[in-house]
């Protein structure tokens, strides 16, 4: 069970260095996963109608290998790499027109019952282990993120344009809050090797989030908190020069 699509990189996904931005990369990851689910009838709209449930992104870890210029052709593939009773991993790979790997990501998702607001079994929405890929192209390990007291960088307020169709803050908007802790010069100078985003809880329009950040040993740890409790955690690992 595999999904593949080929298209060109749009201008909205390009950063100041005229190459695929971090937010653009995560947008490709999210779009590829949702289109993959749509192809096989397990997308959010379908499982809402059939099972009164929806998908929840738990965490995403991406590895970056090379840049991708605006208007370049790329191919994105997706497959289910593993599943347990309540969690499932989906692997996304992006290669450029010449076949070179641009990025590889693993997304952990689960299914939430809308009425009960509890996690459902993956098999309850029509997925079984026969859909899992026999092998994957890259090994991806999620980080262990210990809760610590990090310095406060800034406070941000969730606005109407940050909210998705579920009235929760959109996953990509959290990426904007995280990446806005860097200047343009920093983003152009320090190339990101890996990035993980953990979605711990929800936030809504009007919520004020504290942005906390710690730099250590070639990586940054960032936490977005609401009323002292984590909403999103992120680890960014920079490439060695």
Short mmCIF file of C-alpha atoms in Angstrom, two decimals:
data_model
loop_
_atom_site.label_atom_id
_atom_site.label_comp_id
_atom_site.label_asym_id
_atom_site.label_seq_id
_atom_site.Cartn_x
_atom_site.Cartn_y
_atom_site.Cartn_z
CA UNK A 1 0.00 0.00 0.00
CA UNK A 2 1.85 3.05 -1.30
CA UNK A 3 0.97 6.52 -2.54
CA UNK A 4 3.00 8.64 -4.97
CA UNK A 5 2.55 12.06 -6.53
CA UNK A 6 4.76 14.29 -8.68
CA UNK A 7 4.42 18.06 -8.90
CA UNK A 8 6.39 21.31 -8.85
CA UNK A 9 7.40 23.28 -5.78
CA UNK A 10 5.13 26.30 -5.36
CA UNK A 11 6.31 29.77 -4.38
CA UNK A 12 4.42 29.65 -1.06
CA UNK A 13 6.73 26.81 0.09
CA UNK A 14 9.98 28.67 -0.59
CA UNK A 15 12.01 30.56 2.01
CA UNK A 16 14.29 33.59 1.76
CA UNK A 17 17.10 31.44 0.33
CA UNK A 18 14.92 30.57 -2.68
CA UNK A 19 14.69 26.94 -1.57
CA UNK A 20 12.13 24.75 0.21
CA UNK A 21 11.44 26.24 3.66
CA UNK A 22 10.90 24.26 6.84
CA UNK A 23 7.23 25.23 6.90
CA UNK A 24 6.95 24.29 3.21
CA UNK A 25 8.51 20.90 3.97
CA UNK A 26 6.02 20.18 6.73
CA UNK A 27 3.20 21.30 4.44
CA UNK A 28 4.30 18.74 1.85
CA UNK A 29 4.45 16.09 4.57
CA UNK A 30 0.95 16.89 5.80
CA UNK A 31 -0.57 17.20 2.31
CA UNK A 32 1.02 13.96 1.12
CA UNK A 33 -0.27 12.06 4.15
CA UNK A 34 -3.81 13.38 3.83
CA UNK A 35 -3.90 12.73 0.06
CA UNK A 36 -2.56 9.21 0.71
CA UNK A 37 -5.36 8.59 3.21
CA UNK A 38 -7.88 10.06 0.77
CA UNK A 39 -6.71 7.71 -1.99
CA UNK A 40 -7.52 4.70 0.20
CA UNK A 41 -10.70 6.06 1.81
CA UNK A 42 -9.28 6.51 5.29
CA UNK A 43 -9.09 10.31 5.24
CA UNK A 44 -10.43 12.52 8.01
CA UNK A 45 -13.69 13.41 6.27
CA UNK A 46 -14.47 9.77 5.49
CA UNK A 47 -13.76 8.40 8.97
CA UNK A 48 -15.77 11.26 10.47
CA UNK A 49 -18.79 10.31 8.36
CA UNK A 50 -18.43 6.54 8.80
CA UNK A 51 -17.03 6.21 12.33
CA UNK A 52 -17.58 9.62 14.00
CA UNK A 53 -13.82 9.92 14.48
CA UNK A 54 -10.90 12.00 13.29
CA UNK A 55 -7.14 11.70 12.90
CA UNK A 56 -4.80 13.31 15.41
CA UNK A 57 -1.17 14.09 14.55
CA UNK A 58 0.89 13.00 17.56
CA UNK A 59 4.40 13.78 16.35
CA UNK A 60 6.45 14.28 13.20
CA UNK A 61 10.20 13.91 12.73
CA UNK A 62 11.81 15.01 9.46
CA UNK A 63 15.34 14.54 8.12
CA UNK A 64 16.61 17.04 5.56
CA UNK A 65 19.17 15.99 2.94
CA UNK A 66 19.30 18.73 0.29
CA UNK A 67 17.54 21.86 -0.89
CA UNK A 68 14.79 22.09 -3.48
CA UNK A 69 14.48 25.22 -5.60
CA UNK A 70 11.26 27.00 -6.54
CA UNK A 71 9.40 25.45 -9.47
CA UNK A 72 11.51 22.30 -9.31
CA UNK A 73 9.77 19.00 -9.91
CA UNK A 74 9.61 16.63 -6.97
CA UNK A 75 8.03 13.28 -6.20
CA UNK A 76 6.51 12.53 -2.79
CA UNK A 77 5.68 9.01 -1.65
CA UNK A 78 3.87 7.74 1.44
CA UNK A 79 3.36 4.36 3.10
CA UNK A 80 2.29 2.97 6.47
CA UNK A 81 5.55 1.86 8.10
CA UNK A 82 4.12 0.35 11.33
CA UNK A 83 0.98 0.17 13.44
CA UNK A 84 -0.07 -0.90 16.91
CA UNK A 85 -3.53 -1.12 18.41
CA UNK A 86 -3.80 2.66 18.91
CA UNK A 87 -0.92 4.29 16.99
CA UNK A 88 0.25 4.26 13.37
CA UNK A 89 3.39 5.53 11.65
CA UNK A 90 3.32 6.93 8.14
CA UNK A 91 6.60 7.52 6.28
CA UNK A 92 6.89 10.33 3.72
CA UNK A 93 9.80 10.60 1.28
CA UNK A 94 10.47 13.49 -1.11
CA UNK A 95 12.93 13.21 -4.01
CA UNK A 96 13.85 15.83 -6.60
CA UNK A 97 13.50 15.43 -10.37
CA UNK A 98 16.86 13.68 -10.56
CA UNK A 99 15.94 11.13 -7.91
CA UNK A 100 18.03 12.62 -5.07
CA UNK A 101 16.44 12.50 -1.64
CA UNK A 102 15.28 15.90 -0.35
CA UNK A 103 13.66 14.80 2.92
CA UNK A 104 12.35 11.80 4.78
CA UNK A 105 9.78 12.02 7.56
CA UNK A 106 7.85 9.79 9.91
CA UNK A 107 4.46 10.87 11.25
CA UNK A 108 2.75 9.25 14.22
CA UNK A 109 -1.05 9.45 14.18
CA UNK A 110 -3.93 8.09 16.22
CA UNK A 111 -7.74 8.09 15.88
CA UNK A 112 -9.95 9.99 18.32
CA UNK A 113 -13.61 9.16 18.88
CA UNK A 114 -15.50 12.46 18.59
CA UNK A 115 -18.32 11.62 20.99
CA UNK A 116 -16.24 9.94 23.69
CA UNK A 117 -13.12 12.08 23.13
CA UNK A 118 -11.07 8.91 23.59
CA UNK A 119 -8.53 7.14 21.40
CA UNK A 120 -9.99 4.41 19.19
CA UNK A 121 -8.25 1.36 17.81
CA UNK A 122 -6.69 1.87 14.37
CA UNK A 123 -8.52 -1.23 13.15
CA UNK A 124 -11.85 0.43 14.01
CA UNK A 125 -11.54 2.72 10.96
CA UNK A 126 -10.86 0.01 8.40
CA UNK A 127 -7.08 -0.39 8.61
CA UNK A 128 -5.35 -3.73 9.13
CA UNK A 129 -1.75 -4.92 9.19
CA UNK A 130 -1.87 -6.06 5.55
CA UNK A 131 -1.66 -2.36 4.66
CA UNK A 132 1.74 -1.94 6.39
CA UNK A 133 4.79 -1.75 4.10
CA UNK A 134 7.11 -4.76 4.20
CA UNK A 135 10.17 -2.51 4.37
CA UNK A 136 10.99 1.20 4.62
CA UNK A 137 13.76 3.25 3.05
CA UNK A 138 15.00 5.05 6.18
CA UNK A 139 15.04 4.48 9.91
CA UNK A 140 13.62 7.35 11.95
CA UNK A 141 13.79 7.50 15.73
CA UNK A 142 11.68 9.92 17.74
CA UNK A 143 13.50 11.87 20.45
CA UNK A 144 12.97 11.63 24.20
CA UNK A 145 11.93 15.10 25.27
CA UNK A 146 12.28 15.72 29.00
CA UNK A 147 10.22 18.54 30.51
CA UNK A 148 12.52 21.28 31.72
CA UNK A 149 12.23 24.96 32.62
CA UNK A 150 13.38 26.85 29.51
CA UNK A 151 13.80 30.64 29.17
CA UNK A 152 10.78 32.59 27.87
CA UNK A 153 11.43 34.01 24.39
CA UNK A 154 8.09 35.64 23.64
CA UNK A 155 4.32 35.36 23.98
CA UNK A 156 2.03 34.81 20.99
CA UNK A 157 -1.74 34.93 20.70
CA UNK A 158 -3.66 32.47 18.52
CA UNK A 159 -5.66 34.49 16.00
CA UNK A 160 -8.51 33.56 13.66
CA UNK A 161 -6.21 32.80 10.70
CA UNK A 162 -4.18 30.36 12.83
CA UNK A 163 -7.21 28.10 13.34
CA UNK A 164 -8.21 25.10 11.17
CA UNK A 165 -11.62 23.59 10.29
CA UNK A 166 -11.76 21.86 13.70
CA UNK A 167 -11.35 25.26 15.43
CA UNK A 168 -7.95 24.10 16.77
CA UNK A 169 -4.68 25.85 16.02
CA UNK A 170 -3.41 24.47 12.72
CA UNK A 171 -0.27 22.30 12.94
CA UNK A 172 1.57 24.48 10.43
CA UNK A 173 0.83 27.58 12.49
CA UNK A 174 2.76 26.08 15.39
CA UNK A 175 5.68 25.75 12.97
CA UNK A 176 5.44 29.48 12.26
CA UNK A 177 5.54 30.30 15.98
CA UNK A 178 8.62 28.08 16.34
CA UNK A 179 10.49 29.31 13.27
CA UNK A 180 9.75 32.96 14.10
CA UNK A 181 12.16 32.59 17.06
CA UNK A 182 14.95 32.77 14.43
CA UNK A 183 16.02 35.72 12.32
CA UNK A 184 16.31 35.49 8.52
CA UNK A 185 20.11 35.62 8.86
CA UNK A 186 20.08 32.70 11.31
CA UNK A 187 17.87 30.58 9.08
CA UNK A 188 20.09 31.22 6.07
CA UNK A 189 23.29 30.50 7.99
CA UNK A 190 22.27 27.49 10.12
CA UNK A 191 21.00 24.60 8.04
CA UNK A 192 18.57 22.25 9.75
CA UNK A 193 19.47 18.56 9.64
CA UNK A 194 16.50 17.14 11.56
CA UNK A 195 13.38 18.52 13.19
CA UNK A 196 10.75 16.92 15.38
CA UNK A 197 7.42 18.38 16.44
CA UNK A 198 5.35 16.79 19.22
CA UNK A 199 1.71 17.79 19.54
CA UNK A 200 0.91 17.45 23.24
CA UNK A 201 -2.47 19.20 23.47
CA UNK A 202 -4.75 21.69 21.72
CA UNK A 203 -5.01 25.47 21.66
CA UNK A 204 -7.77 27.71 20.30
CA UNK A 205 -8.48 31.20 19.04
CA UNK A 206 -7.65 33.77 21.70
CA UNK A 207 -5.26 31.52 23.65
CA UNK A 208 -1.96 33.10 24.69
CA UNK A 209 1.05 30.82 24.28
CA UNK A 210 4.42 31.17 25.98
CA UNK A 211 7.32 30.35 23.65
CA UNK A 212 10.22 28.82 25.59
CA UNK A 213 13.59 27.97 24.05
CA UNK A 214 16.90 26.40 25.05
CA UNK A 215 20.03 26.02 22.90
CA UNK A 216 22.43 23.17 23.64
CA UNK A 217 24.98 20.95 21.86
CA UNK A 218 24.02 21.77 18.28
CA UNK A 219 20.30 21.50 18.85
CA UNK A 220 17.49 23.72 20.04
CA UNK A 221 14.58 22.66 22.23
CA UNK A 222 11.42 24.75 21.96
CA UNK A 223 8.18 24.46 23.94
CA UNK A 224 4.90 26.27 23.36
CA UNK A 225 2.92 26.40 26.61
CA UNK A 226 -0.62 27.39 27.53
CA UNK A 227 -1.16 28.27 31.19
CA UNK A 228 2.05 26.47 32.12
CA UNK A 229 1.24 23.23 30.29
CA UNK A 230 2.93 22.14 27.02
CA UNK A 231 0.94 22.34 23.82
CA UNK A 232 3.77 21.68 21.35
CA UNK A 233 7.38 20.57 21.83
CA UNK A 234 10.09 20.69 19.18
CA UNK A 235 13.68 19.57 18.73
CA UNK A 236 15.79 21.14 15.96
CA UNK A 237 19.16 19.59 15.10
CA UNK A 238 21.53 21.67 13.01
CA UNK A 239 23.96 20.34 10.42
CA UNK A 240 27.64 20.38 11.41
CA UNK A 241 29.82 22.64 9.27
#
